[in-house]
């Protein structure tokens, strides 16, 4: 089944403790992206990648890192999480970077205490 | 700054009626505009894509219009059903980035 898989689904952590949210897609998509969703603000793009070893900042990249060493994986790293990073996170992928629909993962609900 | 605005109010309609959602944008010249459906606690699911040179697109009971002069897209759900209850997001593609509106929540009453 074609899908984008994120893990974990729920995560509670404390300020400053490094964490990684994994994202993997099995559709051979070139484009991958991370979004965060907050009430009233909608989905905001954190980082995106147009291909392996190519990443770029979205609208809200501060406090986040990503890497794209393999085509299928695009992990999101929070080196020192803070409470304002408490949010619902979505990974998404598409075949190309333009004019293509995005496939979203099921989301990761992160709480930073 | 760039801005995408969707109906700020939630939409409450009777089954069988047509729901019309608006997506207005400023300071963009998008090549594509997309609509997604999101159910509570789930990731958005793609519905329709319309290009800047297309005026209208249809898919089953869904219809999308795109007016680049007015900088507006309208999304219609005809013959609505309770199963159409969800939040609907519009998204604009500019410079390889897809930016989303905050969404409009639609509730269809049986």
PDB file of N, CA and C in Angstrom, chain A residues 9 31 35 37 40-43 45 48 50 57-59 88 90 97-102 104-107, chain B residues 2 31-32 34 36 38 41-46 49 51 89 93-103:
ATOM      1  N   UNK A   9       3.524   8.237  16.866  1.00  0.00           N
ATOM      2  CA  UNK A   9       2.236   8.892  16.698  1.00  0.00           C
ATOM      3  C   UNK A   9       2.032   9.945  17.790  1.00  0.00           C
ATOM      4  N   UNK A  31      10.002  14.545  -3.769  1.00  0.00           N
ATOM      5  CA  UNK A  31       9.754  15.694  -2.902  1.00  0.00           C
ATOM      6  C   UNK A  31       9.191  15.232  -1.569  1.00  0.00           C
ATOM      7  N   UNK A  35       5.489  19.689   7.970  1.00  0.00           N
ATOM      8  CA  UNK A  35       4.594  20.777   8.360  1.00  0.00           C
ATOM      9  C   UNK A  35       4.273  20.640   9.846  1.00  0.00           C
ATOM     10  N   UNK A  37       1.074  21.891  12.503  1.00  0.00           N
ATOM     11  CA  UNK A  37      -0.286  22.409  12.471  1.00  0.00           C
ATOM     12  C   UNK A  37      -0.699  22.854  13.863  1.00  0.00           C
ATOM     13  N   UNK A  40      -5.915  27.485  14.496  1.00  0.00           N
ATOM     14  CA  UNK A  40      -6.057  28.831  13.975  1.00  0.00           C
ATOM     15  C   UNK A  40      -4.960  29.276  13.033  1.00  0.00           C
ATOM     16  N   UNK A  41      -3.864  28.520  12.981  1.00  0.00           N
ATOM     17  CA  UNK A  41      -2.735  28.915  12.127  1.00  0.00           C
ATOM     18  C   UNK A  41      -2.599  28.022  10.906  1.00  0.00           C
ATOM     19  N   UNK A  42      -3.282  26.914  10.891  1.00  0.00           N
ATOM     20  CA  UNK A  42      -3.192  26.032   9.748  1.00  0.00           C
ATOM     21  C   UNK A  42      -1.864  25.311   9.675  1.00  0.00           C
ATOM     22  N   UNK A  43      -1.586  24.755   8.532  1.00  0.00           N
ATOM     23  CA  UNK A  43      -0.343  24.030   8.293  1.00  0.00           C
ATOM     24  C   UNK A  43       0.751  25.007   7.881  1.00  0.00           C
ATOM     25  N   UNK A  45       4.864  25.234   6.785  1.00  0.00           N
ATOM     26  CA  UNK A  45       5.963  24.397   6.323  1.00  0.00           C
ATOM     27  C   UNK A  45       7.235  24.662   7.120  1.00  0.00           C
ATOM     28  N   UNK A  48      11.653  21.462   3.517  1.00  0.00           N
ATOM     29  CA  UNK A  48      11.299  20.596   2.419  1.00  0.00           C
ATOM     30  C   UNK A  48      12.565  20.114   1.718  1.00  0.00           C
ATOM     31  N   UNK A  50      13.787  18.565  -2.185  1.00  0.00           N
ATOM     32  CA  UNK A  50      13.404  18.277  -3.574  1.00  0.00           C
ATOM     33  C   UNK A  50      14.070  17.016  -4.102  1.00  0.00           C
ATOM     34  N   UNK A  57      14.761  25.567   3.664  1.00  0.00           N
ATOM     35  CA  UNK A  57      13.882  26.042   4.729  1.00  0.00           C
ATOM     36  C   UNK A  57      12.499  26.373   4.200  1.00  0.00           C
ATOM     37  N   UNK A  58      11.508  26.079   5.053  1.00  0.00           N
ATOM     38  CA  UNK A  58      10.156  26.528   4.781  1.00  0.00           C
ATOM     39  C   UNK A  58       9.904  27.849   5.492  1.00  0.00           C
ATOM     40  N   UNK A  59       8.706  28.007   6.010  1.00  0.00           N
ATOM     41  CA  UNK A  59       8.332  29.271   6.652  1.00  0.00           C
ATOM     42  C   UNK A  59       8.711  29.349   8.128  1.00  0.00           C
ATOM     43  N   UNK A  88       1.153  19.566  16.324  1.00  0.00           N
ATOM     44  CA  UNK A  88       0.886  18.370  15.533  1.00  0.00           C
ATOM     45  C   UNK A  88       1.725  18.467  14.264  1.00  0.00           C
ATOM     46  N   UNK A  90       3.209  16.935  10.598  1.00  0.00           N
ATOM     47  CA  UNK A  90       2.905  16.071   9.464  1.00  0.00           C
ATOM     48  C   UNK A  90       4.076  16.045   8.496  1.00  0.00           C
ATOM     49  N   UNK A  97       8.310  18.262  -7.415  1.00  0.00           N
ATOM     50  CA  UNK A  97       8.182  19.428  -6.555  1.00  0.00           C
ATOM     51  C   UNK A  97       7.105  20.404  -7.028  1.00  0.00           C
ATOM     52  N   UNK A  98       6.556  20.213  -8.228  1.00  0.00           N
ATOM     53  CA  UNK A  98       5.572  21.159  -8.699  1.00  0.00           C
ATOM     54  C   UNK A  98       4.357  20.453  -9.284  1.00  0.00           C
ATOM     55  N   UNK A  99       3.169  21.022  -9.007  1.00  0.00           N
ATOM     56  CA  UNK A  99       1.968  20.546  -9.658  1.00  0.00           C
ATOM     57  C   UNK A  99       1.560  19.133  -9.322  1.00  0.00           C
ATOM     58  N   UNK A 100       1.971  18.651  -8.169  1.00  0.00           N
ATOM     59  CA  UNK A 100       1.642  17.286  -7.778  1.00  0.00           C
ATOM     60  C   UNK A 100       0.972  17.299  -6.403  1.00  0.00           C
ATOM     61  N   UNK A 101       0.061  16.364  -6.210  1.00  0.00           N
ATOM     62  CA  UNK A 101      -0.603  16.297  -4.915  1.00  0.00           C
ATOM     63  C   UNK A 101       0.357  15.772  -3.859  1.00  0.00           C
ATOM     64  N   UNK A 102       0.117  16.220  -2.633  1.00  0.00           N
ATOM     65  CA  UNK A 102       0.896  15.747  -1.500  1.00  0.00           C
ATOM     66  C   UNK A 102       0.188  14.568  -0.834  1.00  0.00           C
ATOM     67  N   UNK A 104       0.111  12.744   2.752  1.00  0.00           N
ATOM     68  CA  UNK A 104       0.467  13.058   4.128  1.00  0.00           C
ATOM     69  C   UNK A 104       0.540  11.803   4.993  1.00  0.00           C
ATOM     70  N   UNK A 105       1.422  11.854   5.985  1.00  0.00           N
ATOM     71  CA  UNK A 105       1.429  10.841   7.024  1.00  0.00           C
ATOM     72  C   UNK A 105       0.297  11.077   8.009  1.00  0.00           C
ATOM     73  N   UNK A 106       0.192  10.205   9.014  1.00  0.00           N
ATOM     74  CA  UNK A 106      -0.913  10.278   9.978  1.00  0.00           C
ATOM     75  C   UNK A 106      -0.682  11.312  11.073  1.00  0.00           C
ATOM     76  N   UNK A 107       0.507  11.848  11.138  1.00  0.00           N
ATOM     77  CA  UNK A 107       0.766  12.908  12.102  1.00  0.00           C
ATOM     78  C   UNK A 107       1.468  12.422  13.359  1.00  0.00           C
TER      79      UNK A 107
ATOM     80  N   UNK B   2       2.574  37.520   2.258  1.00  0.00           N
ATOM     81  CA  UNK B   2       1.635  36.633   1.590  1.00  0.00           C
ATOM     82  C   UNK B   2       0.591  36.128   2.575  1.00  0.00           C
ATOM     83  N   UNK B  31       0.913  29.097  -9.360  1.00  0.00           N
ATOM     84  CA  UNK B  31       0.785  28.323 -10.585  1.00  0.00           C
ATOM     85  C   UNK B  31      -0.302  27.262 -10.438  1.00  0.00           C
ATOM     86  N   UNK B  32      -0.489  26.806  -9.204  1.00  0.00           N
ATOM     87  CA  UNK B  32      -1.473  25.763  -8.924  1.00  0.00           C
ATOM     88  C   UNK B  32      -2.179  26.084  -7.623  1.00  0.00           C
ATOM     89  N   UNK B  34      -4.636  23.881  -4.763  1.00  0.00           N
ATOM     90  CA  UNK B  34      -5.122  22.551  -4.418  1.00  0.00           C
ATOM     91  C   UNK B  34      -6.107  22.645  -3.264  1.00  0.00           C
ATOM     92  N   UNK B  36      -7.703  20.148  -0.080  1.00  0.00           N
ATOM     93  CA  UNK B  36      -7.529  18.934   0.699  1.00  0.00           C
ATOM     94  C   UNK B  36      -8.660  18.817   1.706  1.00  0.00           C
ATOM     95  N   UNK B  38      -9.449  17.225   5.573  1.00  0.00           N
ATOM     96  CA  UNK B  38      -8.800  16.709   6.776  1.00  0.00           C
ATOM     97  C   UNK B  38      -9.850  16.315   7.808  1.00  0.00           C
ATOM     98  N   UNK B  41      -7.680  14.509  13.729  1.00  0.00           N
ATOM     99  CA  UNK B  41      -6.597  13.621  14.096  1.00  0.00           C
ATOM    100  C   UNK B  41      -5.945  12.891  12.938  1.00  0.00           C
ATOM    101  N   UNK B  42      -6.287  13.249  11.714  1.00  0.00           N
ATOM    102  CA  UNK B  42      -5.726  12.566  10.537  1.00  0.00           C
ATOM    103  C   UNK B  42      -4.972  13.561   9.665  1.00  0.00           C
ATOM    104  N   UNK B  43      -4.153  13.028   8.778  1.00  0.00           N
ATOM    105  CA  UNK B  43      -3.460  13.884   7.825  1.00  0.00           C
ATOM    106  C   UNK B  43      -4.390  14.322   6.707  1.00  0.00           C
ATOM    107  N   UNK B  44      -4.125  15.480   6.109  1.00  0.00           N
ATOM    108  CA  UNK B  44      -4.945  15.937   4.980  1.00  0.00           C
ATOM    109  C   UNK B  44      -4.893  14.949   3.815  1.00  0.00           C
ATOM    110  N   UNK B  45      -5.999  14.897   3.079  1.00  0.00           N
ATOM    111  CA  UNK B  45      -6.091  14.029   1.905  1.00  0.00           C
ATOM    112  C   UNK B  45      -6.422  14.885   0.690  1.00  0.00           C
ATOM    113  N   UNK B  46      -5.653  14.716  -0.371  1.00  0.00           N
ATOM    114  CA  UNK B  46      -5.828  15.500  -1.587  1.00  0.00           C
ATOM    115  C   UNK B  46      -7.182  15.260  -2.222  1.00  0.00           C
ATOM    116  N   UNK B  49      -6.821  19.514  -7.814  1.00  0.00           N
ATOM    117  CA  UNK B  49      -5.802  20.494  -8.192  1.00  0.00           C
ATOM    118  C   UNK B  49      -6.302  21.256  -9.392  1.00  0.00           C
ATOM    119  N   UNK B  51      -5.068  24.428 -12.192  1.00  0.00           N
ATOM    120  CA  UNK B  51      -3.945  25.221 -12.664  1.00  0.00           C
ATOM    121  C   UNK B  51      -4.387  26.657 -12.932  1.00  0.00           C
ATOM    122  N   UNK B  89      -9.109  22.340   3.359  1.00  0.00           N
ATOM    123  CA  UNK B  89      -7.956  23.238   3.291  1.00  0.00           C
ATOM    124  C   UNK B  89      -7.669  23.591   1.845  1.00  0.00           C
ATOM    125  N   UNK B  93       0.548  26.888  -4.509  1.00  0.00           N
ATOM    126  CA  UNK B  93       1.934  26.518  -4.793  1.00  0.00           C
ATOM    127  C   UNK B  93       2.646  27.701  -5.436  1.00  0.00           C
ATOM    128  N   UNK B  94       3.675  28.152  -4.744  1.00  0.00           N
ATOM    129  CA  UNK B  94       4.499  29.235  -5.267  1.00  0.00           C
ATOM    130  C   UNK B  94       5.953  28.884  -4.983  1.00  0.00           C
ATOM    131  N   UNK B  95       6.791  28.929  -6.019  1.00  0.00           N
ATOM    132  CA  UNK B  95       8.226  28.681  -5.829  1.00  0.00           C
ATOM    133  C   UNK B  95       8.519  27.387  -5.086  1.00  0.00           C
ATOM    134  N   UNK B  96       7.918  26.312  -5.539  1.00  0.00           N
ATOM    135  CA  UNK B  96       8.188  24.968  -5.006  1.00  0.00           C
ATOM    136  C   UNK B  96       7.693  24.764  -3.585  1.00  0.00           C
ATOM    137  N   UNK B  97       6.950  25.708  -3.051  1.00  0.00           N
ATOM    138  CA  UNK B  97       6.419  25.552  -1.693  1.00  0.00           C
ATOM    139  C   UNK B  97       4.900  25.603  -1.743  1.00  0.00           C
ATOM    140  N   UNK B  98       4.303  24.697  -1.009  1.00  0.00           N
ATOM    141  CA  UNK B  98       2.851  24.649  -0.928  1.00  0.00           C
ATOM    142  C   UNK B  98       2.443  25.263   0.404  1.00  0.00           C
ATOM    143  N   UNK B  99       1.735  26.394   0.352  1.00  0.00           N
ATOM    144  CA  UNK B  99       1.296  27.080   1.571  1.00  0.00           C
ATOM    145  C   UNK B  99      -0.199  26.871   1.746  1.00  0.00           C
ATOM    146  N   UNK B 100      -0.615  26.612   2.988  1.00  0.00           N
ATOM    147  CA  UNK B 100      -2.004  26.243   3.282  1.00  0.00           C
ATOM    148  C   UNK B 100      -2.758  27.358   3.995  1.00  0.00           C
ATOM    149  N   UNK B 101      -4.058  27.413   3.736  1.00  0.00           N
ATOM    150  CA  UNK B 101      -4.950  28.222   4.547  1.00  0.00           C
ATOM    151  C   UNK B 101      -5.271  27.483   5.843  1.00  0.00           C
ATOM    152  N   UNK B 102      -5.945  28.175   6.769  1.00  0.00           N
ATOM    153  CA  UNK B 102      -6.246  27.576   8.070  1.00  0.00           C
ATOM    154  C   UNK B 102      -7.380  26.561   8.007  1.00  0.00           C
ATOM    155  N   UNK B 103      -8.143  26.573   6.907  1.00  0.00           N
ATOM    156  CA  UNK B 103      -9.195  25.576   6.743  1.00  0.00           C
ATOM    157  C   UNK B 103     -10.579  26.083   7.132  1.00  0.00           C
TER     158      UNK B 103
END
